[in-house]
Short mmCIF file of C-alpha atoms in Angstrom, two decimals:
data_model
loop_
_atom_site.label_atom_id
_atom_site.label_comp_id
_atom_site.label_asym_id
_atom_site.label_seq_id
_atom_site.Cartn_x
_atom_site.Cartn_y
_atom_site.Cartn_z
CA UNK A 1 55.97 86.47 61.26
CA UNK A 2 55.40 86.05 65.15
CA UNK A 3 56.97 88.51 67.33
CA UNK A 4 57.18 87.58 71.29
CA UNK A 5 57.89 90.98 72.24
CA UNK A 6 58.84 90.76 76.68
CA UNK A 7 55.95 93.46 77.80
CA UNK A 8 56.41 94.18 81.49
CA UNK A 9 53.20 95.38 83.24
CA UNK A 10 53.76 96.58 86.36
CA UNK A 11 56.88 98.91 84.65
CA UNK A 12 56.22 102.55 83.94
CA UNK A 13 56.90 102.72 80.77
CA UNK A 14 53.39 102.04 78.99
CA UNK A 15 52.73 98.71 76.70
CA UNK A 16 52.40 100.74 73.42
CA UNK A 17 56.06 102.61 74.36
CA UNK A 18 57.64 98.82 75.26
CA UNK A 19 56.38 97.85 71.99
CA UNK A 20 57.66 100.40 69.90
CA UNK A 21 61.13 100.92 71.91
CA UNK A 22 61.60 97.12 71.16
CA UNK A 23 60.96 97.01 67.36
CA UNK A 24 62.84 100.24 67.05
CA UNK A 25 65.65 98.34 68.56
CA UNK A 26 65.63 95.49 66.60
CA UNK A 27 65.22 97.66 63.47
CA UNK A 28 68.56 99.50 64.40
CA UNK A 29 70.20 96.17 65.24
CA UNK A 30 69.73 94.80 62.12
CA UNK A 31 67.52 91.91 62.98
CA UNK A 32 64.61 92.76 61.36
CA UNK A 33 65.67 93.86 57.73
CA UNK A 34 64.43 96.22 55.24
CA UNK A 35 61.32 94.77 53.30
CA UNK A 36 60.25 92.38 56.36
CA UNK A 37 56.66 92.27 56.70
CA UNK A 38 55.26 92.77 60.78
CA UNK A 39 52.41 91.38 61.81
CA UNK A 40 49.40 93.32 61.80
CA UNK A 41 47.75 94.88 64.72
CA UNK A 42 45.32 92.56 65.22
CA UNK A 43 47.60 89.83 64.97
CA UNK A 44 49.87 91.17 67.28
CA UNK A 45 47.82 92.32 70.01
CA UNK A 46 46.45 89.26 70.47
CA UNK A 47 49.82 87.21 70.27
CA UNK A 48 50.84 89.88 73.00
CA UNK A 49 47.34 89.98 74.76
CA UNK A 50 46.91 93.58 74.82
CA UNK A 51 44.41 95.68 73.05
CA UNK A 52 44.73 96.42 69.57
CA UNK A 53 44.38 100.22 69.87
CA UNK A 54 47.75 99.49 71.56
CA UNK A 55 49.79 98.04 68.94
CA UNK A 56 48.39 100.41 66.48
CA UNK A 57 49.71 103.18 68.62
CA UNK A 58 52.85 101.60 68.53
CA UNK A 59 53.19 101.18 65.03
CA UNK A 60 51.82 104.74 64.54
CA UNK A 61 54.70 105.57 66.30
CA UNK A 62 57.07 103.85 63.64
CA UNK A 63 55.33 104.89 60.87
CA UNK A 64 55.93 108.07 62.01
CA UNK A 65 59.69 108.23 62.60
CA UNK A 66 60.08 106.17 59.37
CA UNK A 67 61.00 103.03 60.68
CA UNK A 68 57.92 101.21 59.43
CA UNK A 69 55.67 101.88 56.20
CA UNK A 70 51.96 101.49 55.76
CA UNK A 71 51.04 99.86 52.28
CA UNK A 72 47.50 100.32 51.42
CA UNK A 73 46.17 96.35 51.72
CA UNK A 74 49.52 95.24 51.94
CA UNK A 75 50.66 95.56 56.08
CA UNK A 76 53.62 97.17 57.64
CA UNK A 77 56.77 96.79 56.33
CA UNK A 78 60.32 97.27 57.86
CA UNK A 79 62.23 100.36 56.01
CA UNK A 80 65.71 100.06 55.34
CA UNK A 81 67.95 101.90 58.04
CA UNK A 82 69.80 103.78 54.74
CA UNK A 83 66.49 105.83 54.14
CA UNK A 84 66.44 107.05 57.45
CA UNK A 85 67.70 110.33 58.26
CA UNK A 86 70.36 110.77 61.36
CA UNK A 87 71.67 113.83 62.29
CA UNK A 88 74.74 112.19 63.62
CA UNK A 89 75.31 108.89 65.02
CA UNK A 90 75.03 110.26 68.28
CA UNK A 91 73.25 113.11 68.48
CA UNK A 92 75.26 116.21 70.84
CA UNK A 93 73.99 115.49 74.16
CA UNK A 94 73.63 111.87 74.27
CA UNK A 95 75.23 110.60 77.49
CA UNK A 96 77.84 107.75 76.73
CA UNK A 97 78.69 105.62 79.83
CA UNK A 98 82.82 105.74 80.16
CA UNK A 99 85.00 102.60 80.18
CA UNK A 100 86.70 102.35 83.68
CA UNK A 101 89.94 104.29 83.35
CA UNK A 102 89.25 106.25 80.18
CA UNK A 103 89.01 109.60 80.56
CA UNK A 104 85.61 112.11 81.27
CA UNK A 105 84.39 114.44 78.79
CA UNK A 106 81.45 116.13 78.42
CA UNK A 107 78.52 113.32 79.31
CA UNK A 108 75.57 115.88 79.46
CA UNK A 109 74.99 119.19 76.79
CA UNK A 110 73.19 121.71 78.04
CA UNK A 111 73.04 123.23 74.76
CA UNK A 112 69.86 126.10 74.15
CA UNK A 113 70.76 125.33 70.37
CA UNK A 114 69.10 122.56 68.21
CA UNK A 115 65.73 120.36 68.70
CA UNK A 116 64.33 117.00 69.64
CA UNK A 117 64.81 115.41 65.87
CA UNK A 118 64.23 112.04 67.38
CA UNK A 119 60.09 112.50 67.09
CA UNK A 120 60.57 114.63 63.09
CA UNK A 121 57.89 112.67 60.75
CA UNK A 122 60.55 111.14 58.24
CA UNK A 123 57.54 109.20 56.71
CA UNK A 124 55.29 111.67 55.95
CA UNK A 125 58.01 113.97 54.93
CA UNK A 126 59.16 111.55 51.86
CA UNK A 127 55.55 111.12 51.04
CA UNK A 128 55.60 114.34 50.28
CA UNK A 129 58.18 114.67 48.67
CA UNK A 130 57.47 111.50 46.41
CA UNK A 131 54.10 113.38 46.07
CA UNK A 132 55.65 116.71 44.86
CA UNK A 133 57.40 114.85 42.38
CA UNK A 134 55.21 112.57 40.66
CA UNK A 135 54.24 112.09 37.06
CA UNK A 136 58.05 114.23 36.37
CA UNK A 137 56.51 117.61 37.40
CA UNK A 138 58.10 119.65 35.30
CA UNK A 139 56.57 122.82 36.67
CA UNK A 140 58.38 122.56 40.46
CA UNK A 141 62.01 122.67 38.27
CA UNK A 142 61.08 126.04 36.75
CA UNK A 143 61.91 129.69 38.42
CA UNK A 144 59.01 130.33 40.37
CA UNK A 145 58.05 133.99 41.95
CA UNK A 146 60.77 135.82 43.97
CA UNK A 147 58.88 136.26 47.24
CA UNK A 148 58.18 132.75 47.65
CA UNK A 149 55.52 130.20 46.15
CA UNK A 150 52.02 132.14 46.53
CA UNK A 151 50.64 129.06 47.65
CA UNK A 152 52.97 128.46 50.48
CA UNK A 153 52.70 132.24 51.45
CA UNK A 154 48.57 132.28 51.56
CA UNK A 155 49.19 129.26 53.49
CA UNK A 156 51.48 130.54 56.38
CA UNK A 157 49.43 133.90 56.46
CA UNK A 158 46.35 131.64 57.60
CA UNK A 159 48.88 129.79 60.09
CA UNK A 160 50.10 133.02 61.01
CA UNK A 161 46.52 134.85 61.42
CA UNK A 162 44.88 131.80 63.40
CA UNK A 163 48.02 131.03 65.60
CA UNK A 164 49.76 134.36 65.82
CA UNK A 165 47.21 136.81 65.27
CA UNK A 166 49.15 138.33 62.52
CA UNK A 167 47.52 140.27 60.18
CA UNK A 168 48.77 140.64 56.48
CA UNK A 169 47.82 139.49 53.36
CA UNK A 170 49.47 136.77 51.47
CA UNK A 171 51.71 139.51 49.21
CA UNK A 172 53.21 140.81 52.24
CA UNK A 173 54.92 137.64 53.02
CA UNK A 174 58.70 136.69 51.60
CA UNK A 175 60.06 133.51 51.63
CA UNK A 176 63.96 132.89 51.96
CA UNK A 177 66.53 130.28 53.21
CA UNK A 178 67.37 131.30 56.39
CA UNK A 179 66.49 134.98 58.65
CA UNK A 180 70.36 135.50 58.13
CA UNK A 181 69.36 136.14 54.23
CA UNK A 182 66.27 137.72 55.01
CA UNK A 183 67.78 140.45 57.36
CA UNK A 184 70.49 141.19 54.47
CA UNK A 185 67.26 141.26 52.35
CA UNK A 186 65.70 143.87 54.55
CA UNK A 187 69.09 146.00 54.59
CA UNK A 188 68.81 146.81 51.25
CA UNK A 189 65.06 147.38 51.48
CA UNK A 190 65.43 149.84 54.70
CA UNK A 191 69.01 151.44 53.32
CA UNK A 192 72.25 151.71 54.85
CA UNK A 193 71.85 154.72 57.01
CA UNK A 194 70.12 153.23 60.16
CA UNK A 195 71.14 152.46 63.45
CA UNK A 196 69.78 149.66 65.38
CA UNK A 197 68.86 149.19 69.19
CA UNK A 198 69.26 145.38 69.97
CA UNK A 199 67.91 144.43 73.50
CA UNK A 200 71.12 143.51 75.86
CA UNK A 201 71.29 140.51 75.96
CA UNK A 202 70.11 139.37 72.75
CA UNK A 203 70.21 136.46 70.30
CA UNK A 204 73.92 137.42 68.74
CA UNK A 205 73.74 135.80 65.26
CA UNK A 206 70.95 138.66 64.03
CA UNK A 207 73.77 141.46 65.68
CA UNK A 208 76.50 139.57 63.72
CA UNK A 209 74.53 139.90 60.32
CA UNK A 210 73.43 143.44 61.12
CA UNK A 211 76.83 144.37 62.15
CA UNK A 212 78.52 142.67 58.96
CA UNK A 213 76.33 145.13 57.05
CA UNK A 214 77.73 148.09 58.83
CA UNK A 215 74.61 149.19 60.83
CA UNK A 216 75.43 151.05 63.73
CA UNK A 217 73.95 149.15 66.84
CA UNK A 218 73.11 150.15 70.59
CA UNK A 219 72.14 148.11 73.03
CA UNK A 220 69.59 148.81 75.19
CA UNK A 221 69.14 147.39 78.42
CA UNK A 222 66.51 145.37 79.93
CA UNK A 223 64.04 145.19 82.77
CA UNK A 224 61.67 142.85 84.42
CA UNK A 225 59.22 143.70 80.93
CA UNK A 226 61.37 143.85 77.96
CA UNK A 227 63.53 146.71 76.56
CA UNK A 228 63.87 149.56 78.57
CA UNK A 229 61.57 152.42 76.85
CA UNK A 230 63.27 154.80 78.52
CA UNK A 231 66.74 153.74 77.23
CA UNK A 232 65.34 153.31 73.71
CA UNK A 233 64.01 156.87 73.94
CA UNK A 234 67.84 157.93 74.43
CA UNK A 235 69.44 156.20 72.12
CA UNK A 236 69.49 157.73 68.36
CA UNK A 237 68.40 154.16 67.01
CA UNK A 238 65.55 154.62 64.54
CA UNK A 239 65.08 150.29 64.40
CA UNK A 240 64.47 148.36 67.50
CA UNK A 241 65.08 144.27 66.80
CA UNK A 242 62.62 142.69 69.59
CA UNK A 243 61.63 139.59 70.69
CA UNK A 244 58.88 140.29 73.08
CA UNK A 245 56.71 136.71 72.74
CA UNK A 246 60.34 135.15 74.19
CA UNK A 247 63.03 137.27 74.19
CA UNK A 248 65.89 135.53 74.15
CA UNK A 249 68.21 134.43 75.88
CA UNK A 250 66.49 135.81 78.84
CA UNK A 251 62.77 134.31 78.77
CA UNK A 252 60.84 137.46 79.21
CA UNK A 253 57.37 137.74 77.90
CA UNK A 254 56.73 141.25 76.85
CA UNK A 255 53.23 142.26 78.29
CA UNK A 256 50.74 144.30 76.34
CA UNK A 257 51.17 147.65 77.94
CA UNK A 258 55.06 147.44 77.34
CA UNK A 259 54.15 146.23 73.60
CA UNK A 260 51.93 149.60 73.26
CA UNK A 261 55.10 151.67 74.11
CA UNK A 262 57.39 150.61 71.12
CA UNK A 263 54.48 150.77 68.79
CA UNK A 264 54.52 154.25 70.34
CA UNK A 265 57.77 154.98 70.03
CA UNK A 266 58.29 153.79 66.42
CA UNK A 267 55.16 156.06 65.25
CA UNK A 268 56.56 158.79 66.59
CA UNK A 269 58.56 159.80 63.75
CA UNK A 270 58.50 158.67 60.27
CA UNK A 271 61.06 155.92 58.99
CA UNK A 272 61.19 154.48 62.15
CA UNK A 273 60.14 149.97 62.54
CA UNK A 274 59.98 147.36 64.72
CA UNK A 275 61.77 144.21 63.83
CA UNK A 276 59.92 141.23 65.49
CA UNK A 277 61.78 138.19 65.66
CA UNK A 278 59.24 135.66 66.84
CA UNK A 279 61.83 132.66 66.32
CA UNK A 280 60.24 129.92 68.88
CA UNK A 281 56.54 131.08 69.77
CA UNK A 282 54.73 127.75 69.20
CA UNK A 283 56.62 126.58 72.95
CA UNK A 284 54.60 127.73 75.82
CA UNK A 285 54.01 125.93 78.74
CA UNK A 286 51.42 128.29 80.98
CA UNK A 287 48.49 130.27 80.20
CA UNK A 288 47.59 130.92 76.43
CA UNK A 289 50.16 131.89 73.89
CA UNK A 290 50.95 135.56 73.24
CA UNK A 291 50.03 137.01 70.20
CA UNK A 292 52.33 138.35 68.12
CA UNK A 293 53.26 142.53 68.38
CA UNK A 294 52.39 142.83 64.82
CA UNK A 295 48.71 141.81 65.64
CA UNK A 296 48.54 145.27 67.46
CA UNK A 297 50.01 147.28 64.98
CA UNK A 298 47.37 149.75 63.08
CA UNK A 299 50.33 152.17 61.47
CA UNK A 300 52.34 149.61 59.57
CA UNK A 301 55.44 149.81 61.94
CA UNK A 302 56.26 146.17 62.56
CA UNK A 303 58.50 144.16 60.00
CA UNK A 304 57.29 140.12 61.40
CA UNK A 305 59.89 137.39 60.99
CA UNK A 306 59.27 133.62 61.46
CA UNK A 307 61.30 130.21 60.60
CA UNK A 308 60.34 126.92 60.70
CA UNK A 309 63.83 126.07 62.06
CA UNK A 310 62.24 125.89 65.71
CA UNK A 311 59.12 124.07 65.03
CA UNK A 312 60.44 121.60 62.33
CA UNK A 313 63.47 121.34 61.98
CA UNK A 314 66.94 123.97 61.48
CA UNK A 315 68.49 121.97 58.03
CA UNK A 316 64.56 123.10 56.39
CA UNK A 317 66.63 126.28 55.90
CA UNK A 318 63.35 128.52 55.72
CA UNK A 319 62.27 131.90 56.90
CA UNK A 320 59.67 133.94 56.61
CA UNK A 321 59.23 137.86 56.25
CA UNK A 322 55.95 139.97 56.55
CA UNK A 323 56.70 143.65 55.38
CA UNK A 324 54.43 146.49 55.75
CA UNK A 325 53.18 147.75 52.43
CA UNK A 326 55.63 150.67 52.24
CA UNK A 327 58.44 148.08 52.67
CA UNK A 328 56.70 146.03 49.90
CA UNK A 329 56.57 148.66 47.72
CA UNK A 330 60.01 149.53 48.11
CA UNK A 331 61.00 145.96 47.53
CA UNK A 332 59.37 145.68 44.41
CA UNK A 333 60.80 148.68 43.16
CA UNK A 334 64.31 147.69 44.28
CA UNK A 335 64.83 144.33 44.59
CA UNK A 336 61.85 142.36 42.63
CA UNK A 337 64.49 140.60 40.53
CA UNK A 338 65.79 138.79 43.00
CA UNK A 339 65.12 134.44 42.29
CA UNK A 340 63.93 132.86 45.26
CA UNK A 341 66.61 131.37 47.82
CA UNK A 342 64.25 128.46 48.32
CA UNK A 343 63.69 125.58 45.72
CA UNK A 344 59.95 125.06 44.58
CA UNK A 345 60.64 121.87 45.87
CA UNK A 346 61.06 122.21 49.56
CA UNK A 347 58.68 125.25 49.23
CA UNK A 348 55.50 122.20 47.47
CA UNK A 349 56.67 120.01 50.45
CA UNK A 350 56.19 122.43 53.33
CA UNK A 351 52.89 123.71 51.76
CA UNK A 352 51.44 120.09 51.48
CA UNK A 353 52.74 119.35 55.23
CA UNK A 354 51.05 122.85 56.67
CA UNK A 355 47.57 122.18 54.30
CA UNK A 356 47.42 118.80 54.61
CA UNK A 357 47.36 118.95 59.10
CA UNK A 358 50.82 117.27 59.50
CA UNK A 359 52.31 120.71 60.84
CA UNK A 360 49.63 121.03 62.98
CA UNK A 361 49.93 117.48 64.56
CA UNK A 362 54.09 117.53 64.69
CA UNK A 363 53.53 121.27 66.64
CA UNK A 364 51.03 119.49 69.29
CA UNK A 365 53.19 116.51 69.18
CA UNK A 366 56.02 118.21 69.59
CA UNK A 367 54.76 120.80 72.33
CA UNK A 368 53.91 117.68 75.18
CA UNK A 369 57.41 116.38 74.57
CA UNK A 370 58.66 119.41 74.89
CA UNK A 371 56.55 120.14 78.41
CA UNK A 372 57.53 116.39 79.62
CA UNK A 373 61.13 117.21 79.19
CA UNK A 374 60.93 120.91 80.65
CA UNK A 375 58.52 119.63 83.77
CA UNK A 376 61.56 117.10 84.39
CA UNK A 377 63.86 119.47 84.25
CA UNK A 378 62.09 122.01 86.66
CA UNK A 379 60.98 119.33 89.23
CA UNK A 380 64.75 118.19 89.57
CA UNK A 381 65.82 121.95 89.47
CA UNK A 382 63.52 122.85 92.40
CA UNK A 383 66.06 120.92 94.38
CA UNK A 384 68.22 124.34 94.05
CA UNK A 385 66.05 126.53 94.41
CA UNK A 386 68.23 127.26 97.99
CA UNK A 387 70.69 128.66 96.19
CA UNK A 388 69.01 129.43 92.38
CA UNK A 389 66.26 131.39 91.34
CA UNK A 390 64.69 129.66 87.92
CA UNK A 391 63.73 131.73 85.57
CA UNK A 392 62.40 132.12 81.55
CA UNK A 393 60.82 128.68 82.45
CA UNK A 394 57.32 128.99 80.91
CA UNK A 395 58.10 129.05 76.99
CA UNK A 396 61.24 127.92 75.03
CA UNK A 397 63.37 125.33 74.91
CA UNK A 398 65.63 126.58 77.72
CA UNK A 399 65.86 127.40 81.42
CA UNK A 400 68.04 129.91 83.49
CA UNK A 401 69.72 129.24 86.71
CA UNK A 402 70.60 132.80 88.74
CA UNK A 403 72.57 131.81 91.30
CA UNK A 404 71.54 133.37 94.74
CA UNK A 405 75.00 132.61 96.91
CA UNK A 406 77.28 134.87 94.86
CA UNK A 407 78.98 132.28 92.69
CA UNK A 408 80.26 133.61 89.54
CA UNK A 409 79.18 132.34 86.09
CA UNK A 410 82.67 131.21 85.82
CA UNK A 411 82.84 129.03 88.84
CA UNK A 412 79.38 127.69 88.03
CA UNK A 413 80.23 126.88 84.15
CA UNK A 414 83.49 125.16 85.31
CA UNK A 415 82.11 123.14 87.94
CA UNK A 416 79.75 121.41 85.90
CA UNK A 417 82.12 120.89 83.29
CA UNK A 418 84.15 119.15 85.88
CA UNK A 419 81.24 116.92 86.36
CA UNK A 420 80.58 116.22 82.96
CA UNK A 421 78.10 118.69 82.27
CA UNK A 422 78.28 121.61 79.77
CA UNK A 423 76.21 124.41 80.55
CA UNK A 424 76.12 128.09 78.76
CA UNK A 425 76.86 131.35 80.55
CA UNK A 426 74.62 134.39 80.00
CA UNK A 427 77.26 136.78 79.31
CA UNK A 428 78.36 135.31 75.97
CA UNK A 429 74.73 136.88 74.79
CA UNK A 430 75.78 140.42 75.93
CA UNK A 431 76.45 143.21 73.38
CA UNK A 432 78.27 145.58 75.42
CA UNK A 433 80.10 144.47 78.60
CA UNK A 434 77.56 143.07 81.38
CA UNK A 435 77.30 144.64 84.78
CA UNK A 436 79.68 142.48 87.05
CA UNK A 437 77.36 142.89 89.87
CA UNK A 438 74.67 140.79 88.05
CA UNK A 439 74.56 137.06 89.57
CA UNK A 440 75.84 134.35 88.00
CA UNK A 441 73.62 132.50 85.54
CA UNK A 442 74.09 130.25 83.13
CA UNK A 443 71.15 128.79 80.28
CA UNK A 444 70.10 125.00 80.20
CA UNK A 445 68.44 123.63 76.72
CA UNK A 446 67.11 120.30 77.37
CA UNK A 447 64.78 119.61 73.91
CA UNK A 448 67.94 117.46 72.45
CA UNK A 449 68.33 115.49 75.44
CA UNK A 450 66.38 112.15 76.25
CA UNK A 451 64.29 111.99 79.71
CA UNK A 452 67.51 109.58 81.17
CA UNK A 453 69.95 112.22 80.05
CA UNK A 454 67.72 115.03 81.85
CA UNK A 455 67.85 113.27 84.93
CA UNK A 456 71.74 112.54 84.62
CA UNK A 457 72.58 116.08 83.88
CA UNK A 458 70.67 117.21 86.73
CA UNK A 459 72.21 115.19 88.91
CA UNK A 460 75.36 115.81 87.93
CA UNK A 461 74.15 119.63 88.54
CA UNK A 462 73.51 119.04 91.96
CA UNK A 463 77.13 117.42 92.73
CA UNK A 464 78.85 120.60 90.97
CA UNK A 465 76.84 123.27 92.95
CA UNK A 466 76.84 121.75 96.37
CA UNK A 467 78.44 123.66 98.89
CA UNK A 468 81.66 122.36 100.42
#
């Protein structure tokens, strides 16, 4: 088949981009239909008059989000719309122009929860799986060890070592659906007569689990550098659950020296850890990433936990644990018969995609559409920085807004919502009451939203805030 695709040179969008937006299009519209052969690159480029590296980009692209599949000597073929995955038919966040006269909701979602699942590799995922499941492996339906598949684990403590500078050994790790079951997992491994110091604000679905399981729980403030030793020294917590490569909701990178004074703390009596929740550490946007608190730890102090939630995507439902061997020991003793929360299945699949490079190439992927979106967002921020202070801006998927005038969090949450645009207020992340004299701020996620929808919700920002 010919395709006469209207390429626009002069526009900023590039040619490979034009391509692909256009057979994406007519893929979702229904005009090109499931088992239609494309052209092939060569073909097309020179139909369109553009290079070939260009189209192949394009249908990279495709192949990719599983719109298009690659047969070996066979072409590109259109996939049927059924086999694609959709969160929802409109993803939260997705700005839907009103009819005149119908009423305004919420156009633009600020929301610091969920990711960009526009750009996930559906192709290569169902490769693998088709992979995993070939020639009826009987094996993958069988119970499998309880900490996890040791192939999987050896392969996440090499991630782990090379890109976190964690230091275990592939026993260490655990495997289970989800840090909620892996911090009930570590209850029964620690024992029921702890008390836990959570940094103020902090990310309030661990403090619901941990409060659940009856742990006593003090917050601790925070300063410019993390939790506040001090504080920590005065509580009668013998845990501390820390986030110091992003703490959130707050942004703050813990620095070394601050690092070196909970390891301090914790080995200063016996039975006392460090939980380190290093939930989105692959997103940095300046300097090098931080390595990981349990790199520094020589005593055995720091209980690591990771999830692929972040980095691939939340419905993978899997978490990982690294326990210091005393911990291990304990939870072989104690809790060794416990199956696996994950099936062999999904555990095969995520191995193959971490060994075979695909987790390496979403991450990069993943991290400059990430840093597009967030420069956006900060270059039409800086148009309040009058009145706002920016901060947390240089890792995550989120930005705060302190407001400098004295407007309340209230005032600024309902404003926007006024406008059309939902945006988060920091206090919702406190575990004890905030101090009222802090200033207003509220959070801004941006990976679920589209460059267009950035640049809407800004603007619809800056007519909320604007002084009368």
């Amino acid at each position: 088949m010919e395709l006469m695709i209207p390429l626009k040179s002069g526009k900023a969008i590039s040619m490979y981009e034009q391509i692909y937006a256009y057979i994406k299009e007519e893929i979702r519209q229904g005009a090109m239909e499931a088992g239609m052969r494309l052209p092939s690159t060569r073909v097309l480029a020179e139909n369109l008059n553009v290079s070939r590296s260009t189209t192949q980009m394009a249908y990279d692209q495709l192949v990719a989000e599983g719109y298009v599949e690659a047969l070996p000597n066979r072409g590109y073929f259109v996939l049927g719309m059924e086999a694609l995955f959709e969160a929802e038919q409109e993803p939260p966040g997705t700005f839907i122009p009103k009819k005149e006269g119908e009423k305004s909701g919420t156009e633009i979602d600020f929301s610091p929860r969920g990711i960009d699942l526009t750009h996930f590799p559906y192709n290569v995922w169902r490769k693998l799986t088709r992979n995993t499941l070939v020639e009826d492996n009987k094996e993958m339906f069988l119970t499998g060890s309880p900490q996890g598949e040791p192939a999987l684990r050896e392969a996440i403590k090499g991630y782990l070592h090379s890109a976190r500078g964690v230091r275990c050994a592939g026993e260490q790790i655990i495997i289970g659906a989800g840090n909620e079951y892996l911090l009930m997992l570590l209850y029964q491994i620690l024992g029921t007569e702890r008390v836990i110091a959570m940094e103020n604000p902090t990310y309030k679905q661990a403090y619901r689990v941990f409060e659940s399981l009856g742990y006593g729980i003090v917050p601790v403030g925070m300063d410019g550098l993390g939790m506040d030793i001090r504080a920590l020294r005065n509580s009668r917590a013998d845990i501390a659950y820390v986030m110091p490569s992003h703490q959130y909701p707050t942004g703050i990178v813990m620095p070394v020296g601050r690092r070196q004074e909970l390891l301090k703390w914790a080995g200063e009596k016996k039975g006392r850890y460090l939980i380190e929740d290093d939930y989105d550490s692959e997103f940095r946007y300046k300097g090098r990433p931080i390595p990981a608190l349990q790199g520094l730890d020589k005593a055995g102090k720091v209980i690591y936990m990771g999830t692929f939630s972040k980095s691939i995507a939340p419905a993978i439902r899997v978490g990982y644990m690294v326990l210091p061997r005393p911990l291990l020991e304990i939870y072989r003793e104690r809790l060794g018969f416990y199956a696996s929360t994950v099936s062999r299945i999904d555990q095969n699949v995520i191995y193959q995609f971490l060994t075979d490079g695909y987790y390496e190439r979403h991450l990069n992927r993943m991290r400059a559409i990430y840093k597009g979106k967030h420069d956006l967002l900060l270059g039409q921020l800086r148009k309040l920085e009058d009145d706002f202070e920016i901060c947390g801006e240089h890792a995550g998927l989120h930005i705060l807004l302190a407001n400098k005038k004295g407007r309340t969090e209230k005032w600024l949450v309902e404003r926007a919502g006024e406008k059309g645009a939902k945006v988060y207020g920091l206090s919702s992340y406190f575990i004890s009451r905030p101090c009222d004299s802090r200033p207003g701020t509220v959070l801004l996620g941006y990976a679920r939203l589209s460059e267009e929808e950035i640049l809407k919700g800004a603007e619809l920002l800056q007519e909320a805030w604007k002084e009368k």
